[in-house]
Short mmCIF file of C-alpha atoms in Angstrom, two decimals:
data_model
loop_
_atom_site.label_atom_id
_atom_site.label_comp_id
_atom_site.label_asym_id
_atom_site.label_seq_id
_atom_site.Cartn_x
_atom_site.Cartn_y
_atom_site.Cartn_z
CA UNK C 1 122.94 -118.02 124.66
CA UNK C 2 126.75 -116.10 125.95
CA UNK C 3 128.49 -116.30 129.87
CA UNK C 4 128.92 -112.67 130.14
CA UNK C 5 131.13 -112.12 132.81
CA UNK C 6 131.75 -108.75 134.58
CA UNK C 7 134.58 -108.59 136.36
CA UNK C 8 135.64 -111.90 135.57
CA UNK C 9 139.08 -111.54 135.77
CA UNK C 10 139.05 -111.57 139.37
CA UNK C 11 138.97 -113.39 142.62
CA UNK C 12 135.49 -115.34 141.71
CA UNK C 13 135.34 -114.61 138.37
CA UNK C 14 138.30 -115.90 136.44
CA UNK C 15 137.44 -119.91 138.15
CA UNK C 16 133.69 -120.04 137.25
CA UNK C 17 135.34 -118.55 133.68
CA UNK C 18 137.51 -121.01 133.95
CA UNK C 19 134.63 -124.05 135.53
CA UNK C 20 131.73 -121.94 132.43
CA UNK C 21 134.70 -122.79 129.23
CA UNK C 22 136.13 -125.88 130.34
CA UNK C 23 132.49 -127.49 130.35
CA UNK C 24 132.30 -125.97 125.82
CA UNK C 25 130.64 -122.73 126.90
CA UNK C 26 131.11 -119.92 125.34
CA UNK C 27 132.01 -117.55 127.50
CA UNK C 28 133.43 -113.58 127.88
CA UNK C 29 134.78 -111.85 130.58
CA UNK C 30 134.77 -108.25 130.87
CA UNK C 31 137.25 -106.33 132.81
CA UNK C 32 139.42 -103.50 133.04
CA UNK C 33 142.57 -106.10 133.51
CA UNK C 34 143.46 -109.73 131.68
CA UNK C 35 145.96 -110.48 134.74
CA UNK C 36 145.01 -113.92 134.67
CA UNK C 37 143.32 -114.54 131.25
CA UNK C 38 145.86 -118.09 131.89
CA UNK C 39 144.00 -119.39 134.76
CA UNK C 40 140.20 -119.09 131.30
CA UNK C 41 142.57 -119.24 127.97
CA UNK C 42 140.28 -120.65 126.50
CA UNK C 43 137.20 -117.21 127.20
CA UNK C 44 136.72 -114.37 125.35
CA UNK C 45 138.42 -111.32 127.19
CA UNK C 46 137.07 -107.56 126.37
CA UNK C 47 138.30 -104.81 128.36
CA UNK C 48 135.13 -103.03 130.38
CA UNK C 49 135.27 -100.90 132.84
CA UNK C 50 132.20 -100.44 134.30
CA UNK C 51 131.89 -97.68 135.66
CA UNK C 52 131.60 -96.03 132.47
CA UNK C 53 128.88 -96.90 129.52
CA UNK C 54 129.99 -97.16 126.81
CA UNK C 55 133.02 -99.50 127.67
CA UNK C 56 130.08 -101.90 128.60
CA UNK C 57 127.46 -100.82 125.44
CA UNK C 58 130.70 -102.24 123.37
CA UNK C 59 131.03 -105.86 125.14
CA UNK C 60 127.92 -107.79 122.63
CA UNK C 61 125.45 -108.79 125.65
CA UNK C 62 122.45 -110.53 123.47
CA UNK C 63 118.69 -111.90 123.77
CA UNK C 64 119.35 -115.21 126.37
CA UNK C 65 122.72 -114.78 127.21
CA UNK C 66 123.37 -115.33 131.22
CA UNK C 67 125.48 -111.61 132.52
CA UNK C 68 127.32 -112.37 136.19
CA UNK C 69 128.48 -109.65 138.35
CA UNK C 70 131.62 -110.38 139.98
CA UNK C 71 133.15 -106.46 139.76
CA UNK C 72 133.55 -104.61 142.91
CA UNK C 73 135.44 -102.61 145.03
CA UNK C 74 136.33 -104.50 148.94
CA UNK C 75 137.32 -103.54 152.53
CA UNK C 76 141.42 -103.40 150.69
CA UNK C 77 143.21 -101.35 150.77
CA UNK C 78 141.95 -99.92 153.63
CA UNK C 79 140.35 -96.16 153.13
CA UNK C 80 140.26 -92.89 155.32
CA UNK C 81 136.58 -92.07 156.87
CA UNK C 82 136.16 -88.71 153.58
CA UNK C 83 137.87 -91.64 150.44
CA UNK C 84 135.20 -93.55 150.86
CA UNK C 85 131.84 -93.23 149.76
CA UNK C 86 133.69 -92.36 146.83
CA UNK C 87 135.88 -95.30 146.76
CA UNK C 88 133.13 -98.36 147.05
CA UNK C 89 129.98 -97.01 144.66
CA UNK C 90 131.13 -95.46 141.66
CA UNK C 91 132.31 -99.47 140.94
CA UNK C 92 129.67 -101.16 143.36
CA UNK C 93 126.55 -99.58 142.98
CA UNK C 94 127.27 -97.42 139.62
CA UNK C 95 128.42 -100.23 138.32
CA UNK C 96 125.71 -102.83 139.11
CA UNK C 97 122.79 -99.76 137.43
CA UNK C 98 124.69 -99.31 134.09
CA UNK C 99 124.56 -103.70 134.35
CA UNK C 100 121.41 -104.11 134.21
CA UNK C 101 120.97 -101.05 132.33
CA UNK C 102 122.81 -102.43 129.79
CA UNK C 103 120.98 -105.94 130.19
CA UNK C 104 118.11 -104.60 129.34
CA UNK C 105 118.12 -102.23 126.21
CA UNK C 106 119.39 -105.87 125.23
CA UNK C 107 116.86 -107.47 126.54
CA UNK C 108 118.72 -110.07 128.68
CA UNK C 109 116.86 -110.96 132.27
CA UNK C 110 118.98 -113.09 133.48
CA UNK C 111 121.42 -112.39 136.33
CA UNK C 112 123.88 -113.82 139.46
CA UNK C 113 125.38 -110.53 141.28
CA UNK C 114 127.37 -110.97 144.00
CA UNK C 115 126.83 -109.19 147.38
CA UNK C 116 128.29 -109.31 151.06
CA UNK C 117 127.44 -110.50 154.12
CA UNK C 118 128.25 -106.53 155.53
CA UNK C 119 124.75 -105.53 155.03
CA UNK C 120 123.53 -107.58 158.18
CA UNK C 121 125.18 -105.32 160.32
CA UNK C 122 125.68 -106.40 164.13
CA UNK C 123 124.92 -109.88 164.76
CA UNK C 124 120.79 -109.97 165.33
CA UNK C 125 120.04 -114.24 165.18
CA UNK C 126 122.32 -116.82 165.48
CA UNK C 127 123.47 -118.03 162.64
CA UNK C 128 121.81 -115.58 160.30
CA UNK C 129 119.54 -116.39 157.74
CA UNK C 130 118.55 -115.35 154.97
CA UNK C 131 116.16 -112.69 157.06
CA UNK C 132 118.62 -111.78 159.22
CA UNK C 133 117.18 -107.98 159.56
CA UNK C 134 119.93 -105.58 157.85
CA UNK C 135 121.74 -102.36 158.69
CA UNK C 136 125.13 -101.83 157.33
CA UNK C 137 127.82 -100.08 159.67
CA UNK C 138 130.14 -98.42 157.20
CA UNK C 139 130.50 -97.29 153.12
CA UNK C 140 130.87 -101.00 151.33
CA UNK C 141 128.65 -103.09 153.28
CA UNK C 142 126.13 -100.07 152.08
CA UNK C 143 126.67 -99.62 149.02
CA UNK C 144 126.30 -103.67 148.42
CA UNK C 145 122.42 -103.25 150.41
CA UNK C 146 122.10 -100.49 147.25
CA UNK C 147 122.61 -102.73 145.18
CA UNK C 148 120.03 -105.36 146.32
CA UNK C 149 117.64 -102.73 146.44
CA UNK C 150 118.98 -101.95 143.01
CA UNK C 151 117.81 -106.25 142.41
CA UNK C 152 114.45 -105.79 143.36
CA UNK C 153 113.74 -102.49 141.87
CA UNK C 154 113.96 -105.02 138.21
CA UNK C 155 113.13 -107.62 139.68
CA UNK C 156 109.52 -106.22 139.31
CA UNK C 157 109.33 -105.23 136.42
CA UNK C 158 110.58 -108.84 134.89
CA UNK C 159 114.86 -110.26 135.73
CA UNK C 160 115.65 -112.74 137.55
CA UNK C 161 119.01 -111.65 139.62
CA UNK C 162 120.47 -114.03 142.96
CA UNK C 163 122.06 -112.56 145.07
CA UNK C 164 125.06 -113.62 147.45
CA UNK C 165 125.76 -112.63 150.21
CA UNK C 166 129.76 -114.57 150.87
CA UNK C 167 132.34 -114.47 153.84
CA UNK C 168 135.95 -113.38 153.18
CA UNK C 169 136.93 -115.47 150.42
CA UNK C 170 140.34 -117.28 149.97
CA UNK C 171 141.88 -119.85 147.90
CA UNK C 172 144.44 -119.35 146.25
CA UNK C 173 146.19 -116.14 144.42
CA UNK C 174 144.61 -114.15 147.66
CA UNK C 175 145.62 -113.27 151.22
CA UNK C 176 145.01 -109.69 151.95
CA UNK C 177 144.34 -109.01 155.62
CA UNK C 178 145.82 -112.01 156.62
CA UNK C 179 149.02 -111.03 155.44
CA UNK C 180 149.54 -109.18 158.52
CA UNK C 181 148.28 -112.52 160.80
CA UNK C 182 151.60 -114.60 159.07
CA UNK C 183 154.31 -112.07 159.60
CA UNK C 184 153.14 -112.46 162.94
CA UNK C 185 153.32 -116.38 162.94
CA UNK C 186 156.38 -116.40 161.45
CA UNK C 187 158.08 -113.59 163.87
CA UNK C 188 157.01 -115.65 166.23
CA UNK C 189 155.02 -112.95 167.94
CA UNK C 190 151.97 -112.76 169.77
CA UNK C 191 149.08 -112.28 168.34
CA UNK C 192 146.36 -110.33 169.42
CA UNK C 193 142.21 -111.76 169.40
CA UNK C 194 139.49 -108.61 169.57
CA UNK C 195 137.87 -110.56 172.44
CA UNK C 196 138.77 -113.64 173.73
CA UNK C 197 138.80 -115.88 170.65
CA UNK C 198 135.41 -117.95 171.54
CA UNK C 199 133.08 -116.78 168.88
CA UNK C 200 134.09 -118.87 165.64
CA UNK C 201 135.00 -117.16 162.04
CA UNK C 202 133.61 -118.03 158.90
CA UNK C 203 135.27 -118.66 155.30
CA UNK C 204 134.32 -119.25 151.85
CA UNK C 205 136.22 -121.32 149.35
CA UNK C 206 136.75 -118.78 146.21
CA UNK C 207 136.50 -122.36 144.24
CA UNK C 208 132.61 -122.94 146.40
CA UNK C 209 131.96 -119.22 145.78
CA UNK C 210 132.50 -120.32 141.60
CA UNK C 211 129.83 -123.41 142.41
CA UNK C 212 127.86 -121.36 143.58
CA UNK C 213 127.36 -119.05 140.59
CA UNK C 214 127.68 -122.07 138.89
CA UNK C 215 124.47 -123.68 140.12
CA UNK C 216 122.44 -120.42 140.14
CA UNK C 217 123.13 -120.42 136.68
CA UNK C 218 121.60 -124.55 135.93
CA UNK C 219 118.55 -124.04 138.69
CA UNK C 220 117.41 -121.13 136.36
CA UNK C 221 118.19 -117.98 137.84
CA UNK C 222 115.46 -117.72 141.65
CA UNK C 223 114.61 -114.82 142.18
CA UNK C 224 116.59 -115.54 146.10
CA UNK C 225 119.52 -114.01 148.18
CA UNK C 226 122.18 -116.77 149.22
CA UNK C 227 124.24 -116.79 152.01
CA UNK C 228 127.27 -118.22 151.56
CA UNK C 229 129.92 -119.50 154.12
CA UNK C 230 131.65 -123.23 155.14
CA UNK C 231 130.03 -125.61 157.36
CA UNK C 232 130.47 -125.58 160.92
CA UNK C 233 133.28 -123.02 161.60
CA UNK C 234 135.45 -123.65 164.45
CA UNK C 235 136.37 -120.89 167.16
CA UNK C 236 138.53 -118.32 166.55
CA UNK C 237 140.51 -119.74 169.26
CA UNK C 238 141.13 -123.06 167.64
CA UNK C 239 141.22 -121.88 163.90
CA UNK C 240 144.75 -119.35 164.77
CA UNK C 241 146.09 -122.79 167.60
CA UNK C 242 145.86 -124.62 164.54
CA UNK C 243 147.64 -122.63 162.43
CA UNK C 244 150.49 -121.56 165.12
CA UNK C 245 150.66 -125.27 165.63
CA UNK C 246 151.17 -125.77 162.12
CA UNK C 247 153.89 -123.67 160.97
CA UNK C 248 155.75 -124.74 164.37
CA UNK C 249 155.60 -121.11 165.40
CA UNK C 250 156.11 -119.78 169.37
CA UNK C 251 153.26 -117.36 169.18
CA UNK C 252 151.14 -117.08 171.68
CA UNK C 253 147.45 -115.80 170.49
CA UNK C 254 146.62 -113.37 173.71
CA UNK C 255 142.72 -113.06 174.06
CA UNK C 256 141.82 -109.14 174.85
CA UNK C 257 138.88 -107.15 175.69
CA UNK C 258 137.20 -106.13 173.15
CA UNK C 259 135.21 -102.84 173.90
CA UNK C 260 137.85 -101.73 174.86
CA UNK C 261 140.12 -102.41 171.29
CA UNK C 262 137.90 -101.63 169.89
CA UNK C 263 137.23 -97.86 171.38
CA UNK C 264 140.68 -97.85 169.74
CA UNK C 265 140.20 -98.47 166.46
CA UNK C 266 137.39 -96.23 166.52
CA UNK C 267 140.42 -93.38 167.55
CA UNK C 268 142.89 -93.76 164.72
CA UNK C 269 139.39 -94.36 162.36
CA UNK C 270 138.22 -90.20 163.53
CA UNK C 271 141.94 -89.81 163.13
CA UNK C 272 142.61 -91.26 159.81
CA UNK C 273 144.60 -93.04 160.56
CA UNK C 274 143.02 -96.85 160.18
CA UNK C 275 144.34 -99.63 160.55
CA UNK C 276 141.32 -101.98 160.16
CA UNK C 277 137.52 -101.33 158.82
CA UNK C 278 134.56 -100.47 160.75
CA UNK C 279 133.02 -102.74 159.05
CA UNK C 280 136.01 -105.65 159.65
CA UNK C 281 136.88 -105.37 163.57
CA UNK C 282 133.22 -103.93 164.71
CA UNK C 283 131.48 -107.53 164.76
CA UNK C 284 135.14 -109.15 165.06
CA UNK C 285 134.54 -111.11 168.69
CA UNK C 286 130.86 -111.54 167.64
CA UNK C 287 129.33 -115.04 166.42
CA UNK C 288 128.81 -114.08 163.13
CA UNK C 289 127.77 -116.92 161.01
CA UNK C 290 125.64 -117.02 157.90
CA UNK C 291 123.57 -119.64 157.81
CA UNK C 292 123.99 -122.05 154.09
CA UNK C 293 121.24 -124.25 153.79
CA UNK C 294 119.21 -122.17 151.54
CA UNK C 295 121.72 -122.13 148.53
CA UNK C 296 121.45 -126.65 149.55
CA UNK C 297 117.90 -127.11 149.54
CA UNK C 298 117.38 -124.78 146.79
CA UNK C 299 120.82 -124.75 144.70
CA UNK C 300 121.49 -128.69 145.64
CA UNK C 301 125.48 -126.75 146.45
CA UNK C 302 126.88 -127.53 149.60
CA UNK C 303 130.07 -125.29 150.72
CA UNK C 304 133.18 -128.70 150.06
CA UNK C 305 135.97 -126.04 152.26
CA UNK C 306 136.67 -126.23 155.47
CA UNK C 307 138.09 -123.15 156.86
CA UNK C 308 141.03 -124.86 159.12
CA UNK C 309 142.39 -126.09 155.94
CA UNK C 310 141.79 -122.50 153.70
CA UNK C 311 143.21 -121.13 156.30
CA UNK C 312 146.38 -123.51 156.22
CA UNK C 313 146.22 -123.80 152.40
CA UNK C 314 146.80 -119.67 152.81
CA UNK C 315 149.08 -119.73 154.79
CA UNK C 316 151.48 -122.14 152.81
CA UNK C 317 151.12 -120.39 149.73
CA UNK C 318 152.22 -117.09 151.80
CA UNK C 319 155.56 -119.16 153.01
CA UNK C 320 155.65 -120.55 149.09
CA UNK C 321 155.75 -117.14 147.95
CA UNK C 322 157.85 -115.17 150.46
CA UNK C 323 161.01 -119.10 150.53
CA UNK C 324 160.89 -118.25 146.21
CA UNK C 325 161.46 -113.83 147.28
CA UNK C 326 157.97 -113.58 145.32
CA UNK C 327 155.68 -110.67 146.23
CA UNK C 328 153.11 -111.78 148.73
CA UNK C 329 149.72 -111.83 147.09
CA UNK C 330 147.39 -109.04 147.71
CA UNK C 331 143.86 -109.26 147.64
CA UNK C 332 141.82 -108.43 144.15
CA UNK C 333 138.66 -106.30 143.27
CA UNK C 334 135.56 -109.36 143.09
CA UNK C 335 133.04 -109.30 145.01
CA UNK C 336 133.11 -109.95 144.86
CA UNK C 337 135.37 -110.34 143.41
#
C-alpha cells in the first residue's frame, strides 16, 4: 500500500509526507514543484499538475492505496472579482474531480480531502458544528463546497471520503496575510480591528492539520466531515494585545465600526482594488469558532497548539527572516493546502 499525496509539497502536505515516511510508510508526493522535498526526503516525488488528467494518470495509483488531496488555490494572492472563478475552480474543483476519477479507474476507494470553514459563510449558530448551514460568501468557499457535493456523489458509489473543514492555517514557512499585521507592529503603527475585537479568532496549526489526516487514515477513513481549529480561541483584542507586548511594540489596537469598514472594503472590491477578500472581511467581527469535538470523539484527534503561541511563533519567524535579510515567507497553495 502506498500513500499518495496530491499537493504534498504544500504547507500541510509536506508535514504529512514527513510523518508517514518516517514511520516507514511508502509515500508518493505528487505536486507541481518539489520546493520543500528536503522536508520529506524519504518520500518519492512525482511532478503533477492536478488540472491535467494525463499528469494524474502518470501517478501510479493502485488498488489498496491511500490518497490525500491537499492541492488547492487559496485566498492569497487576492484576486479581483472577475478573475476569482477562473483562479479557484481549475485546481479546487476540477483538480479534485480529476483525482477522484483517476482513483475510480484504479479501483482505489479511500480519500482524505481538505476543504475550508469558508463553506459556512456567516455565523448562524455558535460554535459552528459540522451541521451548521453552508452558504459560502465567494468563489473560494463555493469551489470547496462543490467538492464536498462531488465527494458525496462518490460516497454513494462506494468510496470512503473524509472531509476536513479548517480555519486559517499557520506554522513555520507560512505568513501570508499576517505579514501586513506584523509590519504594522514592527513600525509601532496603530493596528485597526474590524469591529470591537471582542470576538474570538481561531487558527489551526499546520502540525494539527497533518495529524488529523493521519488520524483519519488510522480510523479507516470515515465518511464524515470534521472541523479543524484550535481549542478555546481568545478574543481578537487579547490575541493581538499579547502579540504587541511580546514584540515590545508601541502599537495600539484600534476598534472600528465594523459595518462602515465592511462597506468601505465592499466599495474597494467593486472598484477592482481589493485589499482583503470579501470572504475574509465579511465575517471578521463575527463569532466564527469551529466546534472540533467531533474529531476528538471519532478520530481521537485533539489540537495541541494554542492560538496565542501560534501567532507569536509566526511573528518570531517573521522577525528572524527580516533580521537575517531573507525574504519574508509567503502563503503557499495547500488546502488546503
